[in-house]
Amino acid sequence: MTNRNLFIAFEGIDGSGKSTQVKLLAEKLESIGHKVYTTFEPTDSEIGSIIRNILIGKKNADNRTIAGLFVADRLNHLLNDENGIVKKMKEGFTVLTDRYYFSSYAYNGTHMDINWVIDANAMSASILRPHLNIFIDVPPEVSMSRINGNRDSIDLYENLENLKKVRAKYLEAFALLYQVEKIYTVDGNKDPEIIHKEIVNKIEDLI
Ligand code: ADP
Ligand code: TYD
């Protein structure tokens, strides 16, 4: 692999294995000399903490307000001058993010017009489009059983009916945007190490 730094977004429904794969890929890239910065959305900024309070039911908000908060959180994720993604890319880091704008298209697009959500994220897309969006595809039944086995509390969007709709919206968003976005789908039902190897192969192709 060369040292070209990449921006990779991991996508998938809750419990699909994104954070597991982010960690494995970060370790792999670091072991071969890349500088790697891992991050996630919703972020740990003030905007992200408003979002998390809504997700855990401490605060109430309309779905359109939630979609707008994610837009703002993402712009701050890119642009803040402390640890913003744009700054990290300029410093030569490969950035791996657990969720980016396809999460908005899929989750927020389930509750409102997906085209509004895509348009509202146009600024983020023009600032930084991922070199690759990795979609970890698992049946919602599998992800729900992982979540139920794993958590003390269940977030706003973590129920079977909603996750079925979210998965369908991901597929709709990929179909709408395949000409401008690089999308790679992996079968999230396989063993984590096998999924990891498939992702590494794909990234070797990229650089
Ligand atoms: P996400 O970040 O997408 O919510 P996690 O990586 O936290 O998902 O994984 C959710 C749960 O499923 C964790 O307990 C994790 O250990 C487990 N897990 C992750 N990948 C797999 C896999 N390929 N097969 C089975 N279990 C997995
Ligand atoms: P996350 O903490 O990644 O949850 P998990 O670890 O279970 O995958 O994300 C929290 C929730 O926020 C998740 O249900 C998806 C949702 N979300 C949106 O609705 N819109 C967005 O733009 C993003 C980034 C996340």
mmCIF file of C-alpha atoms and ligand atoms in Angstrom:
data_model
loop_
_atom_site.group_PDB
_atom_site.id
_atom_site.type_symbol
_atom_site.label_atom_id
_atom_site.label_comp_id
_atom_site.label_asym_id
_atom_site.label_seq_id
_atom_site.Cartn_x
_atom_site.Cartn_y
_atom_site.Cartn_z
ATOM 1 C CA MET A 1 0.000 0.000 0.000
ATOM 2 C CA THR A 2 1.129 3.561 -0.625
ATOM 3 C CA ASN A 3 0.807 6.373 1.828
ATOM 4 C CA ARG A 4 -2.072 8.170 0.092
ATOM 5 C CA ASN A 5 -4.446 9.093 2.884
ATOM 6 C CA LEU A 6 -8.041 8.049 2.517
ATOM 7 C CA PHE A 7 -11.401 9.035 3.945
ATOM 8 C CA ILE A 8 -13.524 5.924 4.539
ATOM 9 C CA ALA A 9 -17.095 5.916 5.874
ATOM 10 C CA PHE A 10 -18.599 2.831 7.502
ATOM 11 C CA GLU A 11 -22.350 2.445 7.140
ATOM 12 C CA GLY A 12 -24.981 -0.022 8.235
ATOM 13 C CA ILE A 13 -27.929 -0.439 10.554
ATOM 14 C CA ASP A 14 -27.388 -0.433 14.326
ATOM 15 C CA GLY A 15 -25.470 -3.511 15.444
ATOM 16 C CA SER A 16 -24.190 -4.318 11.935
ATOM 17 C CA GLY A 17 -20.570 -4.426 13.105
ATOM 18 C CA LYS A 18 -19.302 -0.988 12.072
ATOM 19 C CA SER A 19 -17.270 -0.197 15.159
ATOM 20 C CA THR A 20 -15.771 -3.717 15.151
ATOM 21 C CA GLN A 21 -14.590 -3.216 11.566
ATOM 22 C CA VAL A 22 -13.365 0.349 12.111
ATOM 23 C CA LYS A 23 -11.136 -0.940 14.894
ATOM 24 C CA LEU A 24 -9.780 -3.875 12.870
ATOM 25 C CA LEU A 25 -9.048 -1.696 9.839
ATOM 26 C CA ALA A 26 -7.391 1.016 11.945
ATOM 27 C CA GLU A 27 -5.074 -1.578 13.523
ATOM 28 C CA LYS A 28 -4.229 -3.047 10.119
ATOM 29 C CA LEU A 29 -3.469 0.319 8.491
ATOM 30 C CA GLU A 30 -1.396 1.456 11.463
ATOM 31 C CA SER A 31 0.590 -1.785 11.369
ATOM 32 C CA ILE A 32 1.701 -0.939 7.828
ATOM 33 C CA GLY A 33 2.668 2.605 8.649
ATOM 34 C CA HIS A 34 -0.411 4.718 7.994
ATOM 35 C CA LYS A 35 -1.405 7.517 10.323
ATOM 36 C CA VAL A 36 -5.016 6.707 11.210
ATOM 37 C CA TYR A 37 -7.703 8.828 12.878
ATOM 38 C CA THR A 38 -10.938 7.070 13.828
ATOM 39 C CA THR A 39 -14.106 8.989 14.520
ATOM 40 C CA PHE A 40 -17.886 8.651 14.609
ATOM 41 C CA GLU A 41 -21.276 10.338 14.219
ATOM 42 C CA PRO A 42 -23.225 11.526 16.099
ATOM 43 C CA THR A 43 -20.037 13.167 17.385
ATOM 44 C CA ASP A 44 -19.053 13.987 20.949
ATOM 45 C CA SER A 45 -19.533 17.729 20.298
ATOM 46 C CA GLU A 46 -22.274 19.811 21.937
ATOM 47 C CA ILE A 47 -24.488 19.274 18.911
ATOM 48 C CA GLY A 48 -23.847 15.526 19.161
ATOM 49 C CA SER A 49 -24.834 15.526 22.815
ATOM 50 C CA ILE A 50 -28.178 17.210 22.006
ATOM 51 C CA ILE A 51 -28.723 14.438 19.444
ATOM 52 C CA ARG A 52 -27.839 11.672 21.929
ATOM 53 C CA ASN A 53 -30.296 13.079 24.470
ATOM 54 C CA ILE A 54 -33.004 12.816 21.833
ATOM 55 C CA LEU A 55 -31.951 9.274 20.855
ATOM 56 C CA ILE A 56 -32.144 8.055 24.442
ATOM 57 C CA GLY A 57 -35.526 9.744 24.986
ATOM 58 C CA LYS A 58 -34.374 12.405 27.447
ATOM 59 C CA LYS A 59 -35.478 15.107 25.004
ATOM 60 C CA ASN A 60 -38.148 15.202 22.352
ATOM 61 C CA ALA A 61 -37.805 16.601 18.843
ATOM 62 C CA ASP A 62 -39.549 16.505 15.500
ATOM 63 C CA ASN A 63 -37.896 14.258 12.890
ATOM 64 C CA ARG A 64 -37.139 17.305 10.715
ATOM 65 C CA THR A 65 -35.353 18.973 13.607
ATOM 66 C CA ILE A 66 -33.346 15.789 14.217
ATOM 67 C CA ALA A 67 -32.335 15.676 10.543
ATOM 68 C CA GLY A 68 -31.180 19.302 10.776
ATOM 69 C CA LEU A 69 -29.140 18.598 13.894
ATOM 70 C CA PHE A 70 -27.301 15.778 12.102
ATOM 71 C CA VAL A 71 -26.518 18.167 9.222
ATOM 72 C CA ALA A 72 -25.028 20.680 11.680
ATOM 73 C CA ASP A 73 -23.161 17.978 13.628
ATOM 74 C CA ARG A 74 -21.621 16.705 10.374
ATOM 75 C CA LEU A 75 -20.448 20.145 9.236
ATOM 76 C CA ASN A 76 -18.853 20.687 12.631
ATOM 77 C CA HIS A 77 -17.334 17.194 12.407
ATOM 78 C CA LEU A 78 -15.694 18.230 9.133
ATOM 79 C CA LEU A 79 -14.798 21.829 9.858
ATOM 80 C CA ASN A 80 -14.003 22.355 13.531
ATOM 81 C CA ASP A 81 -10.459 23.564 13.945
ATOM 82 C CA GLU A 82 -9.555 21.337 16.883
ATOM 83 C CA ASN A 83 -9.950 17.820 15.457
ATOM 84 C CA GLY A 84 -12.090 18.348 12.344
ATOM 85 C CA ILE A 85 -11.847 15.742 9.587
ATOM 86 C CA VAL A 86 -10.688 18.292 7.007
ATOM 87 C CA LYS A 87 -7.795 19.267 9.290
ATOM 88 C CA LYS A 88 -6.918 15.596 9.930
ATOM 89 C CA MET A 89 -6.877 14.883 6.198
ATOM 90 C CA LYS A 90 -4.553 17.846 5.593
ATOM 91 C CA GLU A 91 -2.255 16.459 8.287
ATOM 92 C CA GLY A 92 -1.982 13.204 6.338
ATOM 93 C CA PHE A 93 -4.233 10.976 8.431
ATOM 94 C CA THR A 94 -6.383 8.292 6.908
ATOM 95 C CA VAL A 95 -9.759 8.986 8.513
ATOM 96 C CA LEU A 96 -12.200 6.178 9.294
ATOM 97 C CA THR A 97 -15.634 7.334 10.357
ATOM 98 C CA ASP A 98 -18.344 5.199 11.942
ATOM 99 C CA ARG A 99 -21.284 6.772 10.016
ATOM 100 C CA TYR A 100 -21.434 9.745 7.630
ATOM 101 C CA TYR A 101 -24.098 11.220 5.382
ATOM 102 C CA PHE A 102 -25.539 7.934 4.111
ATOM 103 C CA SER A 103 -26.716 7.402 7.712
ATOM 104 C CA SER A 104 -28.752 10.578 7.365
ATOM 105 C CA TYR A 105 -30.181 9.480 4.023
ATOM 106 C CA ALA A 106 -31.174 6.101 5.450
ATOM 107 C CA TYR A 107 -32.330 6.982 8.979
ATOM 108 C CA ASN A 108 -33.681 10.496 8.563
ATOM 109 C CA GLY A 109 -34.902 9.699 5.032
ATOM 110 C CA THR A 110 -37.131 7.054 6.615
ATOM 111 C CA HIS A 111 -39.119 9.766 8.400
ATOM 112 C CA MET A 112 -39.103 12.531 5.763
ATOM 113 C CA ASP A 113 -38.387 13.116 2.080
ATOM 114 C CA ILE A 114 -35.005 11.515 1.324
ATOM 115 C CA ASN A 115 -34.298 14.155 -1.335
ATOM 116 C CA TRP A 116 -34.549 16.897 1.262
ATOM 117 C CA VAL A 117 -32.007 15.033 3.390
ATOM 118 C CA ILE A 118 -29.636 14.563 0.434
ATOM 119 C CA ASP A 119 -29.922 18.241 -0.525
ATOM 120 C CA ALA A 120 -29.396 19.349 3.074
ATOM 121 C CA ASN A 121 -26.115 17.407 3.151
ATOM 122 C CA ALA A 122 -24.835 18.797 -0.167
ATOM 123 C CA MET A 123 -22.360 21.055 1.591
ATOM 124 C CA SER A 124 -20.733 18.123 3.416
ATOM 125 C CA ALA A 125 -20.599 16.139 0.168
ATOM 126 C CA SER A 126 -18.885 19.009 -1.613
ATOM 127 C CA ILE A 127 -16.360 19.442 1.194
ATOM 128 C CA LEU A 128 -15.430 15.771 1.478
ATOM 129 C CA ARG A 129 -16.832 12.778 -0.340
ATOM 130 C CA PRO A 130 -15.573 9.446 1.016
ATOM 131 C CA HIS A 131 -13.044 7.578 -1.124
ATOM 132 C CA LEU A 132 -15.220 4.638 -0.128
ATOM 133 C CA ASN A 133 -18.525 4.063 1.687
ATOM 134 C CA ILE A 134 -18.471 0.575 3.184
ATOM 135 C CA PHE A 135 -21.961 -0.798 3.780
ATOM 136 C CA ILE A 136 -22.033 -3.696 6.232
ATOM 137 C CA ASP A 137 -25.244 -5.446 5.358
ATOM 138 C CA VAL A 138 -27.004 -7.564 7.967
ATOM 139 C CA PRO A 139 -30.635 -8.637 8.212
ATOM 140 C CA PRO A 140 -32.414 -6.393 10.756
ATOM 141 C CA GLU A 141 -33.379 -9.523 12.733
ATOM 142 C CA VAL A 142 -29.687 -10.316 13.252
ATOM 143 C CA SER A 143 -28.772 -6.773 14.222
ATOM 144 C CA MET A 144 -31.687 -6.611 16.692
ATOM 145 C CA SER A 145 -30.583 -9.819 18.383
ATOM 146 C CA ARG A 146 -27.038 -8.430 18.689
ATOM 147 C CA ILE A 147 -28.369 -5.159 20.144
ATOM 148 C CA ASN A 148 -30.692 -6.915 22.606
ATOM 149 C CA GLY A 149 -27.857 -9.121 23.789
ATOM 150 C CA ASN A 150 -25.579 -6.203 24.273
ATOM 151 C CA ARG A 151 -27.230 -3.080 25.643
ATOM 152 C CA ASP A 152 -28.864 -1.827 28.804
ATOM 153 C CA SER A 153 -31.117 0.533 26.857
ATOM 154 C CA ILE A 154 -32.494 0.713 23.343
ATOM 155 C CA ASP A 155 -32.248 3.931 21.301
ATOM 156 C CA LEU A 156 -34.997 5.700 19.381
ATOM 157 C CA TYR A 157 -34.371 3.991 16.024
ATOM 158 C CA GLU A 158 -33.423 0.539 17.335
ATOM 159 C CA ASN A 159 -36.525 -1.516 16.695
ATOM 160 C CA LEU A 160 -37.125 -4.178 14.082
ATOM 161 C CA GLU A 161 -39.789 -2.330 12.078
ATOM 162 C CA ASN A 162 -37.691 0.823 11.844
ATOM 163 C CA LEU A 163 -34.448 -0.985 11.003
ATOM 164 C CA LYS A 164 -36.194 -2.822 8.151
ATOM 165 C CA LYS A 165 -37.190 0.560 6.730
ATOM 166 C CA VAL A 166 -33.714 1.993 7.320
ATOM 167 C CA ARG A 167 -32.046 -0.894 5.484
ATOM 168 C CA ALA A 168 -34.433 -0.368 2.549
ATOM 169 C CA LYS A 169 -33.610 3.370 2.561
ATOM 170 C CA TYR A 170 -29.886 2.628 2.445
ATOM 171 C CA LEU A 171 -30.504 0.570 -0.704
ATOM 172 C CA GLU A 172 -32.662 3.366 -2.137
ATOM 173 C CA ALA A 173 -29.965 5.957 -1.411
ATOM 174 C CA PHE A 174 -27.266 3.781 -3.026
ATOM 175 C CA ALA A 175 -29.450 3.403 -6.131
ATOM 176 C CA LEU A 176 -29.999 7.171 -6.276
ATOM 177 C CA LEU A 177 -26.336 8.068 -5.861
ATOM 178 C CA TYR A 178 -24.318 5.235 -7.413
ATOM 179 C CA GLN A 179 -22.983 7.526 -10.153
ATOM 180 C CA VAL A 180 -21.344 9.950 -7.737
ATOM 181 C CA GLU A 181 -20.525 7.775 -4.726
ATOM 182 C CA LYS A 182 -18.200 4.816 -4.278
ATOM 183 C CA ILE A 183 -20.110 2.144 -2.402
ATOM 184 C CA TYR A 184 -18.866 -1.272 -1.338
ATOM 185 C CA THR A 185 -21.235 -3.728 0.291
ATOM 186 C CA VAL A 186 -20.004 -6.547 2.517
ATOM 187 C CA ASP A 187 -22.025 -9.390 4.004
ATOM 188 C CA GLY A 188 -22.087 -8.564 7.722
ATOM 189 C CA ASN A 189 -23.279 -12.047 8.615
ATOM 190 C CA LYS A 190 -19.840 -13.533 8.046
ATOM 191 C CA ASP A 191 -17.140 -13.915 10.652
ATOM 192 C CA PRO A 192 -15.631 -10.503 11.639
ATOM 193 C CA GLU A 193 -12.148 -11.581 10.482
ATOM 194 C CA ILE A 194 -13.462 -12.608 7.065
ATOM 195 C CA ILE A 195 -15.307 -9.312 6.655
ATOM 196 C CA HIS A 196 -12.128 -7.523 7.676
ATOM 197 C CA LYS A 197 -10.081 -9.340 5.001
ATOM 198 C CA GLU A 198 -12.638 -8.429 2.329
ATOM 199 C CA ILE A 199 -12.454 -4.781 3.367
ATOM 200 C CA VAL A 200 -8.639 -4.802 3.349
ATOM 201 C CA ASN A 201 -8.653 -6.306 -0.175
ATOM 202 C CA LYS A 202 -10.985 -3.589 -1.377
ATOM 203 C CA ILE A 203 -8.871 -0.853 0.123
ATOM 204 C CA GLU A 204 -5.700 -2.283 -1.404
ATOM 205 C CA ASP A 205 -7.452 -1.954 -4.777
ATOM 206 C CA LEU A 206 -8.187 1.681 -4.027
ATOM 207 C CA ILE A 207 -4.614 2.710 -3.326
HETATM 208 P P1 ADP B 1 -22.206 -1.212 15.325
HETATM 209 O O1 ADP B 1 -21.016 -0.356 15.586
HETATM 210 O O2 ADP B 1 -22.545 -1.284 13.872
HETATM 211 O O3 ADP B 1 -23.401 -0.861 16.166
HETATM 212 P P2 ADP B 1 -20.694 -3.310 16.695
HETATM 213 O O4 ADP B 1 -19.386 -3.408 15.988
HETATM 214 O O5 ADP B 1 -20.735 -2.574 17.990
HETATM 215 O O6 ADP B 1 -21.821 -2.727 15.694
HETATM 216 O O7 ADP B 1 -21.240 -4.799 16.872
HETATM 217 C C1 ADP B 1 -22.447 -5.076 17.567
HETATM 218 C C2 ADP B 1 -22.288 -6.418 18.312
HETATM 219 O O8 ADP B 1 -22.159 -7.484 17.371
HETATM 220 C C3 ADP B 1 -21.045 -6.501 19.202
HETATM 221 O O9 ADP B 1 -21.349 -7.288 20.311
HETATM 222 C C4 ADP B 1 -20.024 -7.189 18.318
HETATM 223 O O10 ADP B 1 -19.068 -7.894 19.070
HETATM 224 C C5 ADP B 1 -20.904 -8.140 17.510
HETATM 225 N N1 ADP B 1 -20.396 -8.364 16.140
HETATM 226 C C6 ADP B 1 -19.725 -7.496 15.357
HETATM 227 N N2 ADP B 1 -19.460 -8.042 14.140
HETATM 228 C C7 ADP B 1 -19.978 -9.289 14.162
HETATM 229 C C8 ADP B 1 -20.035 -10.375 13.208
HETATM 230 N N3 ADP B 1 -19.500 -10.248 11.987
HETATM 231 N N4 ADP B 1 -20.657 -11.499 13.574
HETATM 232 C C9 ADP B 1 -21.225 -11.630 14.815
HETATM 233 N N5 ADP B 1 -21.197 -10.663 15.771
HETATM 234 C C10 ADP B 1 -20.594 -9.500 15.458
HETATM 235 P P1 TYD B 2 -24.645 5.163 16.679
HETATM 236 O O1 TYD B 2 -24.147 5.719 17.956
HETATM 237 O O2 TYD B 2 -23.684 4.909 15.564
HETATM 238 O O3 TYD B 2 -25.447 3.860 16.992
HETATM 239 P P2 TYD B 2 -24.950 2.362 16.860
HETATM 240 O O4 TYD B 2 -23.629 2.258 17.547
HETATM 241 O O5 TYD B 2 -26.050 1.619 17.537
HETATM 242 O O6 TYD B 2 -24.862 2.043 15.389
HETATM 243 O O7 TYD B 2 -25.754 6.117 16.085
HETATM 244 C C1 TYD B 2 -26.819 6.526 16.850
HETATM 245 C C2 TYD B 2 -28.066 6.581 16.039
HETATM 246 O O8 TYD B 2 -28.111 7.763 15.238
HETATM 247 C C3 TYD B 2 -28.274 5.406 15.108
HETATM 248 O O9 TYD B 2 -29.534 4.817 15.412
HETATM 249 C C4 TYD B 2 -28.341 6.041 13.737
HETATM 250 C C5 TYD B 2 -28.722 7.468 14.013
HETATM 251 N N1 TYD B 2 -28.266 8.446 12.990
HETATM 252 C C6 TYD B 2 -29.209 9.181 12.264
HETATM 253 O O10 TYD B 2 -30.425 9.031 12.453
HETATM 254 N N2 TYD B 2 -28.770 10.098 11.343
HETATM 255 C C7 TYD B 2 -27.447 10.319 11.114
HETATM 256 O O11 TYD B 2 -27.079 11.174 10.260
HETATM 257 C C8 TYD B 2 -26.489 9.556 11.884
HETATM 258 C C9 TYD B 2 -25.018 9.794 11.683
HETATM 259 C C10 TYD B 2 -26.946 8.624 12.814
#
